[in-house]
PDB file of C-alpha atoms (C1' of nucleotides) in Angstrom:
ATOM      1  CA  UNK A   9     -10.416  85.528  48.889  1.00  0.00           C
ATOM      2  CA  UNK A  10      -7.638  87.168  47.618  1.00  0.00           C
ATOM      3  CA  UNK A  11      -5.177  86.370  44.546  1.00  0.00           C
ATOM      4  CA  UNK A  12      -3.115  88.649  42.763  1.00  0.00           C
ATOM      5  CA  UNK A  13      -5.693  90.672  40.452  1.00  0.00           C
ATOM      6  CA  UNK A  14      -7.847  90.880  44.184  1.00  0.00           C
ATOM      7  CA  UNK A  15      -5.148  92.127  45.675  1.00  0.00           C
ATOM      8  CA  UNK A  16      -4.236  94.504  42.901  1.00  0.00           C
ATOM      9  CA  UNK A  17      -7.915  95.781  42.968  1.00  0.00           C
ATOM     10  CA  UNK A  18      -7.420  96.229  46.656  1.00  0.00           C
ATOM     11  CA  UNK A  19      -4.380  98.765  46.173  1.00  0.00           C
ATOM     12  CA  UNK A  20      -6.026 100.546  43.201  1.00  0.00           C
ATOM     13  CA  UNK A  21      -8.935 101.419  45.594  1.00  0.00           C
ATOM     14  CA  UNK A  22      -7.221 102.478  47.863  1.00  0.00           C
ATOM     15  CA  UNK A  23      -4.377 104.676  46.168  1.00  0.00           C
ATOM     16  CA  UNK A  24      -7.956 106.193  44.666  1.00  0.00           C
ATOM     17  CA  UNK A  25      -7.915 105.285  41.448  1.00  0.00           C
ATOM     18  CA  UNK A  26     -11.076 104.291  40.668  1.00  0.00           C
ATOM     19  CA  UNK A  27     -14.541 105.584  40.461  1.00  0.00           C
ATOM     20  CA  UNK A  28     -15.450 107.646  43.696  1.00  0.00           C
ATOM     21  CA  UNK A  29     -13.026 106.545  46.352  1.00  0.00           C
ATOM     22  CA  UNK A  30     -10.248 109.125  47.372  1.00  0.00           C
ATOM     23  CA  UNK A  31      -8.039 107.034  48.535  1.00  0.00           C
ATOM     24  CA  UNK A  32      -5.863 106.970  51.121  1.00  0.00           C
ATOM     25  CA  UNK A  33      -2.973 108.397  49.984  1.00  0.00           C
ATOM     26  CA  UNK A  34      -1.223 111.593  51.949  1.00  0.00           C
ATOM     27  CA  UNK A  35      -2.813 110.817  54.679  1.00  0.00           C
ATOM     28  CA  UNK A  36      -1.602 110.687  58.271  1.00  0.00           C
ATOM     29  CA  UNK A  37      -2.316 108.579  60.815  1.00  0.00           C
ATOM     30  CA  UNK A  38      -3.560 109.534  64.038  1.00  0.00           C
ATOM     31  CA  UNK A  39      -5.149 106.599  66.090  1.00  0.00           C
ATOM     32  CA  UNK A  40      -4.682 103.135  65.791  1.00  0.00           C
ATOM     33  CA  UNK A  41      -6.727  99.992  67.370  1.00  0.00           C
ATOM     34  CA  UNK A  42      -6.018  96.271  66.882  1.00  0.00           C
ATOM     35  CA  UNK A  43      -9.559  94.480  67.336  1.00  0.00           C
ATOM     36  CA  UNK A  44      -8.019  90.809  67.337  1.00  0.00           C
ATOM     37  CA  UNK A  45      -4.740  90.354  68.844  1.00  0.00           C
ATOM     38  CA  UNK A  46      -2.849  87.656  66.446  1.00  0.00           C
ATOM     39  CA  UNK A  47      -4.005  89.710  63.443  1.00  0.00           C
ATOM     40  CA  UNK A  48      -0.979  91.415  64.166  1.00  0.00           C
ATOM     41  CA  UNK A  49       2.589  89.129  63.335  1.00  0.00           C
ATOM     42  CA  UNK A  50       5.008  92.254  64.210  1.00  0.00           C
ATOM     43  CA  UNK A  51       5.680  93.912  66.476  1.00  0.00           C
ATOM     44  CA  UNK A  52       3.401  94.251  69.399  1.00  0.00           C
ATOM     45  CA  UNK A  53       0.611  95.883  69.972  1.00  0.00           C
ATOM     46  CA  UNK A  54       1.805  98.890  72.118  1.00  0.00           C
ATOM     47  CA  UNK A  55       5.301  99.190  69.923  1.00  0.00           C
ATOM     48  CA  UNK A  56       3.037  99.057  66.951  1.00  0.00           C
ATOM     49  CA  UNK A  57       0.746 101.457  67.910  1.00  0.00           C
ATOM     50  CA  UNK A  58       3.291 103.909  69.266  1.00  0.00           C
ATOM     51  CA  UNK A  59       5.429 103.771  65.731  1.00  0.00           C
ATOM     52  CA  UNK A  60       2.279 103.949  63.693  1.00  0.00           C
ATOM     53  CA  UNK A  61       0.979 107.114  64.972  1.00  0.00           C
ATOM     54  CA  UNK A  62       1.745 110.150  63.089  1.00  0.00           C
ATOM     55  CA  UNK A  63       3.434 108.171  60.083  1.00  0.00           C
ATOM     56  CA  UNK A  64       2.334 109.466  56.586  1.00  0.00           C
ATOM     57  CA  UNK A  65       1.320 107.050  53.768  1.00  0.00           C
ATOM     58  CA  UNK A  66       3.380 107.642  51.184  1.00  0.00           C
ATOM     59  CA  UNK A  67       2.857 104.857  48.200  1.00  0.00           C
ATOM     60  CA  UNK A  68       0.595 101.590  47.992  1.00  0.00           C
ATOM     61  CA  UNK A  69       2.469  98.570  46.307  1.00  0.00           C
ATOM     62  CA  UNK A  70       1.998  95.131  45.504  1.00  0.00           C
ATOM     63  CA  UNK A  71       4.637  91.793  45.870  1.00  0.00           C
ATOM     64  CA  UNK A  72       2.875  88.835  45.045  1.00  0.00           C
ATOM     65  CA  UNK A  73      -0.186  88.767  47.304  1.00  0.00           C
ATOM     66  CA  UNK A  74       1.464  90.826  50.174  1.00  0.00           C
ATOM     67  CA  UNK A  75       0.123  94.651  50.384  1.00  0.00           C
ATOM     68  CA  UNK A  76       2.807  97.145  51.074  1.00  0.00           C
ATOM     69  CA  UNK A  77       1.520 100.346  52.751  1.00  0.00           C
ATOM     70  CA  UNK A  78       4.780 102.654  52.118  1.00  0.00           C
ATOM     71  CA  UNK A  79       4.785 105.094  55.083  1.00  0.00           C
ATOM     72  CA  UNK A  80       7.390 107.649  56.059  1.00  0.00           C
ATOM     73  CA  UNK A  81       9.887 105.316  58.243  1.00  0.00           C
ATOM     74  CA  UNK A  82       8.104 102.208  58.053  1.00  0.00           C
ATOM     75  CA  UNK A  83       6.288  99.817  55.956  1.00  0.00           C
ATOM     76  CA  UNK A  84       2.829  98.378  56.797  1.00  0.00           C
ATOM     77  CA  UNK A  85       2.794  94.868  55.230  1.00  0.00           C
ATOM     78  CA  UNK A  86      -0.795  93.044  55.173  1.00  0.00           C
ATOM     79  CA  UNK A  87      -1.164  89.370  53.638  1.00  0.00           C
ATOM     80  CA  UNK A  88      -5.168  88.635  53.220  1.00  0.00           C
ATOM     81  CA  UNK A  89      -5.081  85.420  53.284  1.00  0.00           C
ATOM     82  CA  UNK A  90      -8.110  83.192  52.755  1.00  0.00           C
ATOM     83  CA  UNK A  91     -10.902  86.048  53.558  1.00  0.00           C
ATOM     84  CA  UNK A  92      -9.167  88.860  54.753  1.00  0.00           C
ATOM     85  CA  UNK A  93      -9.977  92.240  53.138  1.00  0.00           C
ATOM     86  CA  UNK A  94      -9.321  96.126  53.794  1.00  0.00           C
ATOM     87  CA  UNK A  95     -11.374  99.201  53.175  1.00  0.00           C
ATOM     88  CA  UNK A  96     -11.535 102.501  53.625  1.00  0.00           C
ATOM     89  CA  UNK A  97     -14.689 104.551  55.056  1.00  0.00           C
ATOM     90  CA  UNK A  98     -14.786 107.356  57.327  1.00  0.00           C
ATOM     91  CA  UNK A  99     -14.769 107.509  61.066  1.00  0.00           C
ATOM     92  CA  UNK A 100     -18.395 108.132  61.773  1.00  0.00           C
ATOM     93  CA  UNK A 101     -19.378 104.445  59.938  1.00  0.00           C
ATOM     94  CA  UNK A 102     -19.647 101.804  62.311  1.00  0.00           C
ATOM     95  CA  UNK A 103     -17.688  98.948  62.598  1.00  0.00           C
ATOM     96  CA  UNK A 104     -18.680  95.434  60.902  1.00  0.00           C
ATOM     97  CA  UNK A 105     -18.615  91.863  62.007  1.00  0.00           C
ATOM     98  CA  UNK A 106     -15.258  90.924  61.732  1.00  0.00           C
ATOM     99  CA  UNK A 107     -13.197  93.984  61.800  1.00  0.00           C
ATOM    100  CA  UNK A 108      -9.723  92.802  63.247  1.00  0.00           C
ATOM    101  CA  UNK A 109      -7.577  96.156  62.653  1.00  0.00           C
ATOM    102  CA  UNK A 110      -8.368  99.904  62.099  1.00  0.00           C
ATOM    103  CA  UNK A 111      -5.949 103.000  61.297  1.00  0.00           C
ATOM    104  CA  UNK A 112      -7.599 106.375  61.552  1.00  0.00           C
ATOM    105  CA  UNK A 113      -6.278 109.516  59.979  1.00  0.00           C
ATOM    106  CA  UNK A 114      -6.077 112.938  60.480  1.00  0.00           C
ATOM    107  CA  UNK A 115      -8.616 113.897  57.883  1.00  0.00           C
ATOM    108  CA  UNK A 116     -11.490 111.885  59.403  1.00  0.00           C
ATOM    109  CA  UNK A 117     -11.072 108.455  57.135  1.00  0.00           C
ATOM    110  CA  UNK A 118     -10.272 105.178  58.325  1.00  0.00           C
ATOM    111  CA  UNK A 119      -8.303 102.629  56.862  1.00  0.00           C
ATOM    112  CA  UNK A 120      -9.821  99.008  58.110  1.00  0.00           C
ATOM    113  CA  UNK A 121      -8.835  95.085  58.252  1.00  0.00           C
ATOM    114  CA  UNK A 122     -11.751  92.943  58.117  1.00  0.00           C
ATOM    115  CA  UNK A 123     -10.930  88.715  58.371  1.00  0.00           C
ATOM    116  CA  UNK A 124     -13.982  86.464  58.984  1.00  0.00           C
ATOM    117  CA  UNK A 125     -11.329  83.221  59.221  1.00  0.00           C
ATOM    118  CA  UNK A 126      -8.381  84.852  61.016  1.00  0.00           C
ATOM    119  CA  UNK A 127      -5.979  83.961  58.928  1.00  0.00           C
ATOM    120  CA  UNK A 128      -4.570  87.115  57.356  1.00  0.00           C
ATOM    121  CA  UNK A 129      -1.653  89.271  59.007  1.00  0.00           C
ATOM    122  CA  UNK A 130      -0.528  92.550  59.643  1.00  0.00           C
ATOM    123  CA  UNK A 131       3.305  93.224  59.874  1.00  0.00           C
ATOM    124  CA  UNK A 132       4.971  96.993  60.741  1.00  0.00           C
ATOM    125  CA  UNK A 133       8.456  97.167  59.583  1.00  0.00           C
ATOM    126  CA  UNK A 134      11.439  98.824  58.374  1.00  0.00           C
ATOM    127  CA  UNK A 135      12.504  95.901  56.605  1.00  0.00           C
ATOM    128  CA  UNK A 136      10.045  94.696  54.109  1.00  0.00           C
ATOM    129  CA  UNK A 137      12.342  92.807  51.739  1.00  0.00           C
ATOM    130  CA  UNK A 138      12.672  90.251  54.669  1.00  0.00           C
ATOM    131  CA  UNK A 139       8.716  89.366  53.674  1.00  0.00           C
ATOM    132  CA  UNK A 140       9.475  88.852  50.329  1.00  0.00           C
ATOM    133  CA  UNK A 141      13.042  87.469  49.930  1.00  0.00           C
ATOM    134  CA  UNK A 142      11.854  83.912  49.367  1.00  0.00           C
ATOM    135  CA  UNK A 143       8.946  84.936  46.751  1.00  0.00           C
ATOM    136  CA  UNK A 144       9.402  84.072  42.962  1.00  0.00           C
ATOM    137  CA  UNK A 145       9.391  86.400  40.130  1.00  0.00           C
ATOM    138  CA  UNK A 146       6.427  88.464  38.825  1.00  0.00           C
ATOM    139  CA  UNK A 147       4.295  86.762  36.107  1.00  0.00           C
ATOM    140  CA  UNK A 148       3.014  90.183  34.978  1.00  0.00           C
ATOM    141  CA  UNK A 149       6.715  91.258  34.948  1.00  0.00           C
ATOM    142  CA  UNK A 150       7.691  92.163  31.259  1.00  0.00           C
ATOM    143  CA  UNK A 151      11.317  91.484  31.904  1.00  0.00           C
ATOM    144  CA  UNK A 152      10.336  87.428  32.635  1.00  0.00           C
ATOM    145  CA  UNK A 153      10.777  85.533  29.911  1.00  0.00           C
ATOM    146  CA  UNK A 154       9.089  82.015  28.391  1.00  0.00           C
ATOM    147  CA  UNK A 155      12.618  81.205  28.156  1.00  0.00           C
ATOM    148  CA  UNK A 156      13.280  81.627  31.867  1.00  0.00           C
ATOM    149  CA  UNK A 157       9.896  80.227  32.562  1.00  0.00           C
ATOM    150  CA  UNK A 158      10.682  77.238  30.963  1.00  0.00           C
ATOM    151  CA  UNK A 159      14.273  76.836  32.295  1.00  0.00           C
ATOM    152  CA  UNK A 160      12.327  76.893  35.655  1.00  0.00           C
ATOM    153  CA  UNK A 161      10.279  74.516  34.996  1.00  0.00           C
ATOM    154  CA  UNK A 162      12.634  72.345  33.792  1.00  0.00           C
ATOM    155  CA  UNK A 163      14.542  72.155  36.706  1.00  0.00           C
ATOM    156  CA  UNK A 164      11.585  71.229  39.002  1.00  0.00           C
ATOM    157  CA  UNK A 165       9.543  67.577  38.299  1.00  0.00           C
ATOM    158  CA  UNK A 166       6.295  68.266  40.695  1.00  0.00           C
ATOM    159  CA  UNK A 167       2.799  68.582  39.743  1.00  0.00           C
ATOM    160  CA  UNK A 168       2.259  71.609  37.541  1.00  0.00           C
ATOM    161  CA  UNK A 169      -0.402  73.052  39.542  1.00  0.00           C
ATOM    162  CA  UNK A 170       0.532  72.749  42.680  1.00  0.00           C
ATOM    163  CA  UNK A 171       3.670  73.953  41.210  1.00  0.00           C
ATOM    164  CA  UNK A 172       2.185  77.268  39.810  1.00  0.00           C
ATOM    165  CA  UNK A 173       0.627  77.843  43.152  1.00  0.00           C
ATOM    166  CA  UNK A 174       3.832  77.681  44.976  1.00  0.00           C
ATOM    167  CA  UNK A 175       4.703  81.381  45.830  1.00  0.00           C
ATOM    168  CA  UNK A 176       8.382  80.666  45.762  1.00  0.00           C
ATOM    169  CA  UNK A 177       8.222  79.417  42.198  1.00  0.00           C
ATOM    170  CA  UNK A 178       5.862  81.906  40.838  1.00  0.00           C
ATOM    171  CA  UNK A 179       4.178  84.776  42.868  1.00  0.00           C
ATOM    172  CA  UNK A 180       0.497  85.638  42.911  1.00  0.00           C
ATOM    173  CA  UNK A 181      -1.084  82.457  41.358  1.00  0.00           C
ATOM    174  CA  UNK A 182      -3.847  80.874  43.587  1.00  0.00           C
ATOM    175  CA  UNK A 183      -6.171  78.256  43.402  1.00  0.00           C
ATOM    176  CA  UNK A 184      -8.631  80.367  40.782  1.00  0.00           C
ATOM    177  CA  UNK A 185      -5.862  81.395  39.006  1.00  0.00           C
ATOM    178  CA  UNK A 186      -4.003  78.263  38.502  1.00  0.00           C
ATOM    179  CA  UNK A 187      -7.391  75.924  37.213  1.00  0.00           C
ATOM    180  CA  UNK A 188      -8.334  78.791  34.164  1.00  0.00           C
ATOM    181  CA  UNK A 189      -4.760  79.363  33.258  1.00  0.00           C
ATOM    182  CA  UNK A 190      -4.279  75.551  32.432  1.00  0.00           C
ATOM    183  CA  UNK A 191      -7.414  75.388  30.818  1.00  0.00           C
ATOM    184  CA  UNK A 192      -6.247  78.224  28.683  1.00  0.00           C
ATOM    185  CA  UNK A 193      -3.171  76.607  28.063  1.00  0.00           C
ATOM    186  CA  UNK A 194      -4.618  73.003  27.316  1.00  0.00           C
ATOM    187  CA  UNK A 195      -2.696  71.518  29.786  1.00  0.00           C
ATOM    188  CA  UNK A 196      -3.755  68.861  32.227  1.00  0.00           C
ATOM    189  CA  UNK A 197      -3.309  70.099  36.049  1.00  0.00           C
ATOM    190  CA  UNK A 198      -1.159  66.934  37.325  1.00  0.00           C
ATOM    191  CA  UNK A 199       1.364  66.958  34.678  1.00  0.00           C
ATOM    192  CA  UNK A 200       4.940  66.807  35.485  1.00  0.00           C
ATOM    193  CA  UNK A 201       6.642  70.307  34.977  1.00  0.00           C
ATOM    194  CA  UNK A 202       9.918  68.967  33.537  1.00  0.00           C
ATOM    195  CA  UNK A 203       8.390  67.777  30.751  1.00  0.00           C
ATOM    196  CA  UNK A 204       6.753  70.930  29.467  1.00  0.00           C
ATOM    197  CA  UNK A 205       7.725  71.177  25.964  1.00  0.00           C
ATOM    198  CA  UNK A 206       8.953  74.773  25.231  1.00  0.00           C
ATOM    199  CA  UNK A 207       5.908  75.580  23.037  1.00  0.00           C
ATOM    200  CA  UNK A 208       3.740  74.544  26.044  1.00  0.00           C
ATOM    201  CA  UNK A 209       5.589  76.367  28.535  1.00  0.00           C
ATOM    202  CA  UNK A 210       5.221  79.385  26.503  1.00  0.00           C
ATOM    203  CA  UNK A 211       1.500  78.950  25.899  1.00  0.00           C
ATOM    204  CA  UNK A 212       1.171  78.443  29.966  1.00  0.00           C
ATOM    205  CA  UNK A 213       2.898  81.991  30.911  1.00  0.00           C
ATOM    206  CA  UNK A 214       0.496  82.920  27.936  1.00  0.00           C
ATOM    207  CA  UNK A 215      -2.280  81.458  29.925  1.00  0.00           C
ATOM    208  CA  UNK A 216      -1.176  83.022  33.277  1.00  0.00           C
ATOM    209  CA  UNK A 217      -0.473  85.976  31.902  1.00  0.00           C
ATOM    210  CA  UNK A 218      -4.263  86.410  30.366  1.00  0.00           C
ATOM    211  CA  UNK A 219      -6.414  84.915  33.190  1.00  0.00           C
ATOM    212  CA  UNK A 220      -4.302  87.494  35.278  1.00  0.00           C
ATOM    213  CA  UNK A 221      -5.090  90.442  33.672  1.00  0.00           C
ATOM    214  CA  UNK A 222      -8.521  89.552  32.623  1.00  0.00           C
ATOM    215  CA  UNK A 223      -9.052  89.343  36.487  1.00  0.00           C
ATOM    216  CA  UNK A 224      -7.635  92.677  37.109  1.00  0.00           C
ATOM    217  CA  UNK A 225      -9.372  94.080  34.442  1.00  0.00           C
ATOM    218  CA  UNK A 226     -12.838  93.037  35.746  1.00  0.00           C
ATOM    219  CA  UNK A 227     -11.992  93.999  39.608  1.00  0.00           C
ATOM    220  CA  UNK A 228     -11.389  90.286  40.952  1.00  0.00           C
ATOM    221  CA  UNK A 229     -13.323  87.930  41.389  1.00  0.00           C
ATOM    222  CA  UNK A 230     -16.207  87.374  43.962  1.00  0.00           C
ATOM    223  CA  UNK A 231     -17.384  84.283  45.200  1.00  0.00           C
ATOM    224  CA  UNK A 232     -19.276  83.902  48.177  1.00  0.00           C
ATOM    225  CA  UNK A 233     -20.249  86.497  50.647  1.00  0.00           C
ATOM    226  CA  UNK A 234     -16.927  87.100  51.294  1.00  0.00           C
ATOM    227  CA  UNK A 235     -15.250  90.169  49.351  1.00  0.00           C
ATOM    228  CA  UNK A 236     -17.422  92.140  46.680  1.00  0.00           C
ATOM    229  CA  UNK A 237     -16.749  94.224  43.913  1.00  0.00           C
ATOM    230  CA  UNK A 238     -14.939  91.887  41.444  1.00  0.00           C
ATOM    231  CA  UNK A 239     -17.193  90.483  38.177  1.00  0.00           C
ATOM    232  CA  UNK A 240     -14.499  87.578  37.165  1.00  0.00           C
ATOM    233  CA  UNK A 241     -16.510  84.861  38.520  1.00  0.00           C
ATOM    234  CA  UNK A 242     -18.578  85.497  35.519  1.00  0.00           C
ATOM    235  CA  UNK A 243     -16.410  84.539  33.120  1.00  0.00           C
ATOM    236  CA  UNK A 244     -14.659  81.402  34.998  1.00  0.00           C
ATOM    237  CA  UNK A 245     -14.314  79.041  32.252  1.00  0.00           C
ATOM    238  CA  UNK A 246     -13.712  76.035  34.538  1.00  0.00           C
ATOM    239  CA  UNK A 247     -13.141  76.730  38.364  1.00  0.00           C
ATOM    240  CA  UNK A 248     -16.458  75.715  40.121  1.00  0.00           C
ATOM    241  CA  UNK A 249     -17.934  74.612  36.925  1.00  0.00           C
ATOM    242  CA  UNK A 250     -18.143  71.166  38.012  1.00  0.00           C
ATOM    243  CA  UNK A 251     -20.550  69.027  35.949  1.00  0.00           C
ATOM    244  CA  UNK A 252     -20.625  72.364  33.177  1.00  0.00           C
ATOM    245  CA  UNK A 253     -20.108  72.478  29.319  1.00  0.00           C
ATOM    246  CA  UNK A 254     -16.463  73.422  28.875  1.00  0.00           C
ATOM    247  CA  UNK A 255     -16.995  76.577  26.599  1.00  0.00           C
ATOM    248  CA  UNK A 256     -14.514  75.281  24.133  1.00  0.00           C
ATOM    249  CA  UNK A 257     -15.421  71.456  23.522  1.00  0.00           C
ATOM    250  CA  UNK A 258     -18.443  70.865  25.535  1.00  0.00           C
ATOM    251  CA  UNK A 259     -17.315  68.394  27.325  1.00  0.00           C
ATOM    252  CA  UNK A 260     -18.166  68.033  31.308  1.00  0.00           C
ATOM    253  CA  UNK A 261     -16.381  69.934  33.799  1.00  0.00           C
ATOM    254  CA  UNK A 262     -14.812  67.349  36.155  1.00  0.00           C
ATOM    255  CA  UNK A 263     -13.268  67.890  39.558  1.00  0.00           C
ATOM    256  CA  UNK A 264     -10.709  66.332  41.406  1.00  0.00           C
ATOM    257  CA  UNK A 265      -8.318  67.040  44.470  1.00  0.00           C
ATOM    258  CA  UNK A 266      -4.872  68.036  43.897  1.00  0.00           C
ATOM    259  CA  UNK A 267      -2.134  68.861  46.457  1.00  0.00           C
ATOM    260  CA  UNK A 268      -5.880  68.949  49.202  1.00  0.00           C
ATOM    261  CA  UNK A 269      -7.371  71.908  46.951  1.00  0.00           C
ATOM    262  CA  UNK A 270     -10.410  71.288  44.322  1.00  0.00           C
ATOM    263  CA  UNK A 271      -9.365  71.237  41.178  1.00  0.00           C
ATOM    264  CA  UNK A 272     -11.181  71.931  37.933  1.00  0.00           C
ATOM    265  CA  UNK A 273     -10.648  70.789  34.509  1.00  0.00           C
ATOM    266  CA  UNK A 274     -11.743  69.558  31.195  1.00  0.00           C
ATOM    267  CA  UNK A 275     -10.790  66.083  30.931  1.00  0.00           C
ATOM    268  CA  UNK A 276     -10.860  66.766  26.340  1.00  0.00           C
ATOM    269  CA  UNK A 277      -8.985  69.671  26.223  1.00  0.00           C
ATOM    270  CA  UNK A 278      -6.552  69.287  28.948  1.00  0.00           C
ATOM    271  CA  UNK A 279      -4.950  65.413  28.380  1.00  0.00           C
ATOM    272  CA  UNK A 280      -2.636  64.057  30.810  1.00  0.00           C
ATOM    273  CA  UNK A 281       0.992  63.138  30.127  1.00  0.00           C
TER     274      UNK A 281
ATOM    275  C1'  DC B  18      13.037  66.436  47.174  1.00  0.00           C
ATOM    276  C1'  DA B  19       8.064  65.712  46.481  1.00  0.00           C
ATOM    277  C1'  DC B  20       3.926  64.847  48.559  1.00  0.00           C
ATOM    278  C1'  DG B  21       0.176  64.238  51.943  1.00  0.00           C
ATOM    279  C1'  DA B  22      -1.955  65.414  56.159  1.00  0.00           C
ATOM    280  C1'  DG B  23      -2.997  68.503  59.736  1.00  0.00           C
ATOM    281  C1'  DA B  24      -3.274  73.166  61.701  1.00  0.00           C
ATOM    282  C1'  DC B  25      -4.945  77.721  61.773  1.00  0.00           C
ATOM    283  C1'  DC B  26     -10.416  79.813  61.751  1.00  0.00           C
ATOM    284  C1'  DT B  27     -15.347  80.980  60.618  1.00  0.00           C
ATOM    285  C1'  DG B  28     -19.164  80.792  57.644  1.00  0.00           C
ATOM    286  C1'  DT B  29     -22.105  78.774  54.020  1.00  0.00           C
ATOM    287  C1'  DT B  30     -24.055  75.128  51.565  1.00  0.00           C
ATOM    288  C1'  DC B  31     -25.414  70.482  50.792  1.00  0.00           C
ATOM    289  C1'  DG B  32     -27.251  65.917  51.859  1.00  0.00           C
ATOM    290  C1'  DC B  33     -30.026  63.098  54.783  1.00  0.00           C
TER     291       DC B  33
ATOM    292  C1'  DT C  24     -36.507  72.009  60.279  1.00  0.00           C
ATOM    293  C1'  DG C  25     -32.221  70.280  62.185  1.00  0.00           C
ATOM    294  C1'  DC C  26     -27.643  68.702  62.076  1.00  0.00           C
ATOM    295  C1'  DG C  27     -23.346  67.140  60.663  1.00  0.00           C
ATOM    296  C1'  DA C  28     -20.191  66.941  56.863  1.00  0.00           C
ATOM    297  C1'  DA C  29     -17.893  69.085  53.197  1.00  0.00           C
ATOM    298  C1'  DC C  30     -15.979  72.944  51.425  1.00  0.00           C
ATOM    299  C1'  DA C  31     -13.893  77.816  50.835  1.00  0.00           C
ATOM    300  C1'  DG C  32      -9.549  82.780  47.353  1.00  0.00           C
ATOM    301  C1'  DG C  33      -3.634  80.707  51.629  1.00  0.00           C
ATOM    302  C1'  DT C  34       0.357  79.279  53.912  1.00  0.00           C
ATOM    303  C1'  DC C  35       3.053  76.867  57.480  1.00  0.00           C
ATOM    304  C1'  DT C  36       4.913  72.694  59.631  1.00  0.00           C
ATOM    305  C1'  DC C  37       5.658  67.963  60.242  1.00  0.00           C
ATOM    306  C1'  DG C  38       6.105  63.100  58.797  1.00  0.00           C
ATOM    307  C1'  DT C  39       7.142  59.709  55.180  1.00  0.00           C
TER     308       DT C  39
END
DNA sequence: CACGAGACCTGTTCGC
DNA sequence: TGCGAACAGGTCTCGT
């Protein structure tokens, strides 16, 4: 599912601060149960339940697509992965299909990790920073520059997109992401980064920046059955628009397979080389 | 260093 | 209708 506007919708929920939802914020945890064993990647499952229990969460924070659950002497760290997703509801709901991981609190709500494919993890620790130390910079970060971005880029010669999507070059882009920020940007997904001009390297953080916070703004997106909420889909201009009118040119949506993920892209607006 | 393939998993959709 | 193949928002590891 989850990129970085998902995951941002994911903490805003549950900090409470949108429509409804209180949040989970203050409260203190009193139970814990881990419904699939791997789910959890540190520590294990009796030191993690004995630490959890009676911790306060304090703050809700995003690095890249990592969670951070701040709580009073540790940090709960969840990565979502491919379909992972967490909600809150209250004790008395039952639990769904694919439930992996569930926190209850004091105050009758439960905080819960649902993963149909497995793949997301759970981490409790006191050093967080260890997570992230090999994660690039922020793209929504005001303080990174299309100087910098371009100096980056420069110094790498790969494939721009898979490029984009590697979260030690640039954290938070995914496969969504990465296809309708090049569009944006009018540049062609297999180009070689070093020879970004830096007019087009500026128009490509442009790009990022944009699709980013056009996805945050409308919740995520929401493909599938898996994760719901987000409207974004709505307003892809090329990812799984295979075959469609590119809304600028009108030329046919093609897709082809870069670095093993589909890729999307108008084949007018976004030239190779 | 850059890239491709395979692994990790389950569920849905598509083609025959 | 049934059944297998292809595909899915991510990341890690290994081989070339």
């Amino acid at each position: 599912m989850p990129e970085l506007p998902e995951v941002e919708t994911v903490i805003r929920v549950l900090r409470g601060e949108t429509t409804g939802e209180r949040g989970i914020l203050g409260c203190k945890i009193s139970r814990a149960e881990l419904l699939w064993e791997k789910t959890l990647a540190m520590p294990d499952a009796a030191s993690f339940k004995a630490r959890v229990i009676g911790q306060t969460v304090d703050a809700i924070t995003r690095r890249a697509k990592f969670i951070q659950i701040h709580l009073t002497t540790h940090s709960l760290v969840i990565h979502l992965r491919m379909s992972g997703d967490l909600r809150a509801a209250d004790q008395e709901t039952p639990l769904l299909p694919h439930d992996r991981l569930y926190l209850d609190f004091s105050g009758g709500s439960r905080l819960i990790f649902n993963d149909a494919r497995k793949f997301g993890r759970v981490w409790l620790t006191t050093e967080p920073e260890q997570l992230f130390a090999g994660l690039g910079p922020e793209p929504l970060d005001a303080h990174f520059s299309a100087e910098e971005f371009h100096s980056l880029l420069a110094r790498s010669r790969r494939q721009i997109k898979p490029l984009l999507m590697d979260q030690s070059f640039l954290a938070g882009v995914g496969n969504i992401y990465a296809d309708e920020a090049l569009h944006q940007a009018r540049l062609h997904p297999l180009r070689n980064s070093a020879t970004l001009t830096r007019e087009e390297a500026s128009r490509l953080l442009q790009g990022i920046r944009d699709v980013l916070q056009e996805g945050i703004r409308r919740n995520g997106a929401s493909i599938d059955w898996v994760y719901k909420g987000g409207d974004f889909q709505n307003y892809f201009k090329v990812y799984q628009r295979t075959g469609e009118a590119c809304p600028v040119c009108g030329t046919p949506i093609e897709r082809i397979m870069v670095a093993q993920r589909g890729t999307h892209y108008c084949p007018t607006c976004q030239k190779p080389g």
